[in-house]
């Protein structure tokens, strides 16, 4: 039960954490959306970052699905890294005390 409540307790304990998490959520939504717009303009760097190899043959719906999946994976990794980093930092702080 403590594992489920721990992220909520972290968010409410420090307002800066809530602000940082909100920024992460906005960035993780905006970045794939920006890549989607740039890849539709056939920008080479955007296609490379989005890992779109056969973009000429993809329909608009397929591209949206690709970027939605990219958003979900990106968001999951960001949240995992965020909370693991916070816990690791708190643990390092406790060991130094």
PDB file of N, CA and C in Angstrom, residues 1-49:
ATOM      1  N   UNK A   1       0.826  -1.194   0.000  1.00  0.00           N
ATOM      2  CA  UNK A   1       0.000   0.000   0.000  1.00  0.00           C
ATOM      3  C   UNK A   1       0.868   1.254   0.000  1.00  0.00           C
ATOM      4  N   UNK A   2       1.988   1.200   0.697  1.00  0.00           N
ATOM      5  CA  UNK A   2       2.878   2.348   0.776  1.00  0.00           C
ATOM      6  C   UNK A   2       3.443   2.707  -0.595  1.00  0.00           C
ATOM      7  N   UNK A   3       3.655   1.721  -1.433  1.00  0.00           N
ATOM      8  CA  UNK A   3       4.206   1.959  -2.768  1.00  0.00           C
ATOM      9  C   UNK A   3       3.227   2.771  -3.610  1.00  0.00           C
ATOM     10  N   UNK A   4       1.947   2.555  -3.430  1.00  0.00           N
ATOM     11  CA  UNK A   4       0.945   3.282  -4.208  1.00  0.00           C
ATOM     12  C   UNK A   4       0.756   4.714  -3.721  1.00  0.00           C
ATOM     13  N   UNK A   5       0.910   4.932  -2.434  1.00  0.00           N
ATOM     14  CA  UNK A   5       0.692   6.255  -1.860  1.00  0.00           C
ATOM     15  C   UNK A   5       1.952   7.107  -1.913  1.00  0.00           C
ATOM     16  N   UNK A   6       3.102   6.505  -2.014  1.00  0.00           N
ATOM     17  CA  UNK A   6       4.370   7.228  -1.991  1.00  0.00           C
ATOM     18  C   UNK A   6       4.483   8.323  -3.051  1.00  0.00           C
ATOM     19  N   UNK A   7       4.143   8.087  -4.331  1.00  0.00           N
ATOM     20  CA  UNK A   7       4.232   9.192  -5.302  1.00  0.00           C
ATOM     21  C   UNK A   7       3.290  10.347  -4.987  1.00  0.00           C
ATOM     22  N   UNK A   8       2.114  10.045  -4.452  1.00  0.00           N
ATOM     23  CA  UNK A   8       1.175  11.103  -4.085  1.00  0.00           C
ATOM     24  C   UNK A   8       1.722  11.907  -2.911  1.00  0.00           C
ATOM     25  N   UNK A   9       2.321  11.223  -1.955  1.00  0.00           N
ATOM     26  CA  UNK A   9       2.923  11.916  -0.815  1.00  0.00           C
ATOM     27  C   UNK A   9       4.080  12.799  -1.268  1.00  0.00           C
ATOM     28  N   UNK A  10       4.860  12.337  -2.228  1.00  0.00           N
ATOM     29  CA  UNK A  10       5.968  13.134  -2.757  1.00  0.00           C
ATOM     30  C   UNK A  10       5.454  14.389  -3.444  1.00  0.00           C
ATOM     31  N   UNK A  11       4.386  14.261  -4.219  1.00  0.00           N
ATOM     32  CA  UNK A  11       3.825  15.415  -4.920  1.00  0.00           C
ATOM     33  C   UNK A  11       3.277  16.464  -3.965  1.00  0.00           C
ATOM     34  N   UNK A  12       2.641  16.032  -2.900  1.00  0.00           N
ATOM     35  CA  UNK A  12       2.035  16.982  -1.968  1.00  0.00           C
ATOM     36  C   UNK A  12       3.035  17.535  -0.962  1.00  0.00           C
ATOM     37  N   UNK A  13       4.146  16.861  -0.766  1.00  0.00           N
ATOM     38  CA  UNK A  13       5.123  17.320   0.221  1.00  0.00           C
ATOM     39  C   UNK A  13       5.900  18.546  -0.275  1.00  0.00           C
ATOM     40  N   UNK A  14       6.198  18.588  -1.554  1.00  0.00           N
ATOM     41  CA  UNK A  14       7.006  19.678  -2.101  1.00  0.00           C
ATOM     42  C   UNK A  14       6.310  20.255  -3.334  1.00  0.00           C
ATOM     43  N   UNK A  15       5.920  21.510  -3.301  1.00  0.00           N
ATOM     44  CA  UNK A  15       5.228  22.099  -4.455  1.00  0.00           C
ATOM     45  C   UNK A  15       6.098  22.140  -5.720  1.00  0.00           C
ATOM     46  N   UNK A  16       7.408  22.246  -5.564  1.00  0.00           N
ATOM     47  CA  UNK A  16       8.292  22.285  -6.724  1.00  0.00           C
ATOM     48  C   UNK A  16       8.244  20.959  -7.485  1.00  0.00           C
ATOM     49  N   UNK A  17       8.015  19.869  -6.768  1.00  0.00           N
ATOM     50  CA  UNK A  17       7.905  18.560  -7.414  1.00  0.00           C
ATOM     51  C   UNK A  17       6.648  18.507  -8.273  1.00  0.00           C
ATOM     52  N   UNK A  18       5.568  19.072  -7.774  1.00  0.00           N
ATOM     53  CA  UNK A  18       4.321  19.120  -8.544  1.00  0.00           C
ATOM     54  C   UNK A  18       4.499  19.976  -9.801  1.00  0.00           C
ATOM     55  N   UNK A  19       5.191  21.089  -9.657  1.00  0.00           N
ATOM     56  CA  UNK A  19       5.451  21.947 -10.813  1.00  0.00           C
ATOM     57  C   UNK A  19       6.339  21.231 -11.824  1.00  0.00           C
ATOM     58  N   UNK A  20       7.376  20.551 -11.350  1.00  0.00           N
ATOM     59  CA  UNK A  20       8.278  19.819 -12.248  1.00  0.00           C
ATOM     60  C   UNK A  20       7.539  18.691 -12.956  1.00  0.00           C
ATOM     61  N   UNK A  21       6.693  17.990 -12.256  1.00  0.00           N
ATOM     62  CA  UNK A  21       5.929  16.905 -12.867  1.00  0.00           C
ATOM     63  C   UNK A  21       4.959  17.439 -13.917  1.00  0.00           C
ATOM     64  N   UNK A  22       4.341  18.573 -13.637  1.00  0.00           N
ATOM     65  CA  UNK A  22       3.453  19.197 -14.618  1.00  0.00           C
ATOM     66  C   UNK A  22       4.231  19.595 -15.871  1.00  0.00           C
ATOM     67  N   UNK A  23       5.421  20.129 -15.680  1.00  0.00           N
ATOM     68  CA  UNK A  23       6.266  20.492 -16.821  1.00  0.00           C
ATOM     69  C   UNK A  23       6.665  19.255 -17.626  1.00  0.00           C
ATOM     70  N   UNK A  24       6.949  18.158 -16.955  1.00  0.00           N
ATOM     71  CA  UNK A  24       7.309  16.909 -17.638  1.00  0.00           C
ATOM     72  C   UNK A  24       6.138  16.405 -18.468  1.00  0.00           C
ATOM     73  N   UNK A  25       4.946  16.456 -17.911  1.00  0.00           N
ATOM     74  CA  UNK A  25       3.756  15.996 -18.636  1.00  0.00           C
ATOM     75  C   UNK A  25       3.516  16.863 -19.866  1.00  0.00           C
ATOM     76  N   UNK A  26       3.630  18.167 -19.711  1.00  0.00           N
ATOM     77  CA  UNK A  26       3.419  19.067 -20.850  1.00  0.00           C
ATOM     78  C   UNK A  26       4.487  18.842 -21.915  1.00  0.00           C
ATOM     79  N   UNK A  27       5.743  18.711 -21.497  1.00  0.00           N
ATOM     80  CA  UNK A  27       6.829  18.490 -22.449  1.00  0.00           C
ATOM     81  C   UNK A  27       6.686  17.149 -23.160  1.00  0.00           C
ATOM     82  N   UNK A  28       6.302  16.125 -22.413  1.00  0.00           N
ATOM     83  CA  UNK A  28       6.195  14.804 -23.036  1.00  0.00           C
ATOM     84  C   UNK A  28       5.007  14.714 -23.994  1.00  0.00           C
ATOM     85  N   UNK A  29       4.053  15.608 -23.876  1.00  0.00           N
ATOM     86  CA  UNK A  29       2.973  15.683 -24.859  1.00  0.00           C
ATOM     87  C   UNK A  29       3.365  16.583 -26.031  1.00  0.00           C
ATOM     88  N   UNK A  30       4.014  17.683 -25.732  1.00  0.00           N
ATOM     89  CA  UNK A  30       4.346  18.664 -26.765  1.00  0.00           C
ATOM     90  C   UNK A  30       5.446  18.179 -27.701  1.00  0.00           C
ATOM     91  N   UNK A  31       6.414  17.443 -27.195  1.00  0.00           N
ATOM     92  CA  UNK A  31       7.534  17.008 -28.021  1.00  0.00           C
ATOM     93  C   UNK A  31       7.111  16.073 -29.143  1.00  0.00           C
ATOM     94  N   UNK A  32       6.364  14.982 -28.864  1.00  0.00           N
ATOM     95  CA  UNK A  32       5.910  14.158 -29.989  1.00  0.00           C
ATOM     96  C   UNK A  32       4.972  14.900 -30.932  1.00  0.00           C
ATOM     97  N   UNK A  33       4.187  15.817 -30.411  1.00  0.00           N
ATOM     98  CA  UNK A  33       3.308  16.611 -31.265  1.00  0.00           C
ATOM     99  C   UNK A  33       4.137  17.496 -32.202  1.00  0.00           C
ATOM    100  N   UNK A  34       5.180  18.097 -31.680  1.00  0.00           N
ATOM    101  CA  UNK A  34       6.082  18.919 -32.491  1.00  0.00           C
ATOM    102  C   UNK A  34       6.784  18.058 -33.549  1.00  0.00           C
ATOM    103  N   UNK A  35       7.244  16.873 -33.150  1.00  0.00           N
ATOM    104  CA  UNK A  35       7.878  15.972 -34.113  1.00  0.00           C
ATOM    105  C   UNK A  35       6.898  15.555 -35.199  1.00  0.00           C
ATOM    106  N   UNK A  36       5.655  15.352 -34.825  1.00  0.00           N
ATOM    107  CA  UNK A  36       4.636  14.979 -35.806  1.00  0.00           C
ATOM    108  C   UNK A  36       4.455  16.079 -36.846  1.00  0.00           C
ATOM    109  N   UNK A  37       4.386  17.321 -36.395  1.00  0.00           N
ATOM    110  CA  UNK A  37       4.232  18.436 -37.325  1.00  0.00           C
ATOM    111  C   UNK A  37       5.453  18.583 -38.232  1.00  0.00           C
ATOM    112  N   UNK A  38       6.636  18.405 -37.646  1.00  0.00           N
ATOM    113  CA  UNK A  38       7.855  18.546 -38.445  1.00  0.00           C
ATOM    114  C   UNK A  38       8.039  17.386 -39.421  1.00  0.00           C
ATOM    115  N   UNK A  39       7.634  16.189 -39.009  1.00  0.00           N
ATOM    116  CA  UNK A  39       7.785  15.047 -39.903  1.00  0.00           C
ATOM    117  C   UNK A  39       6.781  15.103 -41.051  1.00  0.00           C
ATOM    118  N   UNK A  40       5.640  15.742 -40.822  1.00  0.00           N
ATOM    119  CA  UNK A  40       4.685  15.909 -41.923  1.00  0.00           C
ATOM    120  C   UNK A  40       5.212  16.900 -42.958  1.00  0.00           C
ATOM    121  N   UNK A  41       6.154  17.751 -42.549  1.00  0.00           N
ATOM    122  CA  UNK A  41       6.807  18.665 -43.481  1.00  0.00           C
ATOM    123  C   UNK A  41       8.050  18.024 -44.103  1.00  0.00           C
ATOM    124  N   UNK A  42       8.253  16.730 -43.828  1.00  0.00           N
ATOM    125  CA  UNK A  42       9.390  15.956 -44.332  1.00  0.00           C
ATOM    126  C   UNK A  42      10.735  16.523 -43.889  1.00  0.00           C
ATOM    127  N   UNK A  43      10.801  16.975 -42.658  1.00  0.00           N
ATOM    128  CA  UNK A  43      12.075  17.405 -42.083  1.00  0.00           C
ATOM    129  C   UNK A  43      12.866  16.150 -41.733  1.00  0.00           C
ATOM    130  N   UNK A  44      14.062  16.048 -42.243  1.00  0.00           N
ATOM    131  CA  UNK A  44      14.875  14.835 -42.095  1.00  0.00           C
ATOM    132  C   UNK A  44      15.219  14.538 -40.628  1.00  0.00           C
ATOM    133  N   UNK A  45      15.555  15.575 -39.854  1.00  0.00           N
ATOM    134  CA  UNK A  45      15.931  15.364 -38.465  1.00  0.00           C
ATOM    135  C   UNK A  45      14.737  14.879 -37.637  1.00  0.00           C
ATOM    136  N   UNK A  46      13.551  15.359 -37.940  1.00  0.00           N
ATOM    137  CA  UNK A  46      12.357  14.935 -37.198  1.00  0.00           C
ATOM    138  C   UNK A  46      12.015  13.484 -37.516  1.00  0.00           C
ATOM    139  N   UNK A  47      12.160  13.104 -38.784  1.00  0.00           N
ATOM    140  CA  UNK A  47      11.893  11.719 -39.160  1.00  0.00           C
ATOM    141  C   UNK A  47      12.886  10.770 -38.505  1.00  0.00           C
ATOM    142  N   UNK A  48      14.132  11.220 -38.377  1.00  0.00           N
ATOM    143  CA  UNK A  48      15.158  10.383 -37.745  1.00  0.00           C
ATOM    144  C   UNK A  48      14.887  10.235 -36.244  1.00  0.00           C
ATOM    145  N   UNK A  49      14.523  11.328 -35.574  1.00  0.00           N
ATOM    146  CA  UNK A  49      14.237  11.271 -34.143  1.00  0.00           C
ATOM    147  C   UNK A  49      12.987  10.452 -33.848  1.00  0.00           C
TER     148      UNK A  49
END
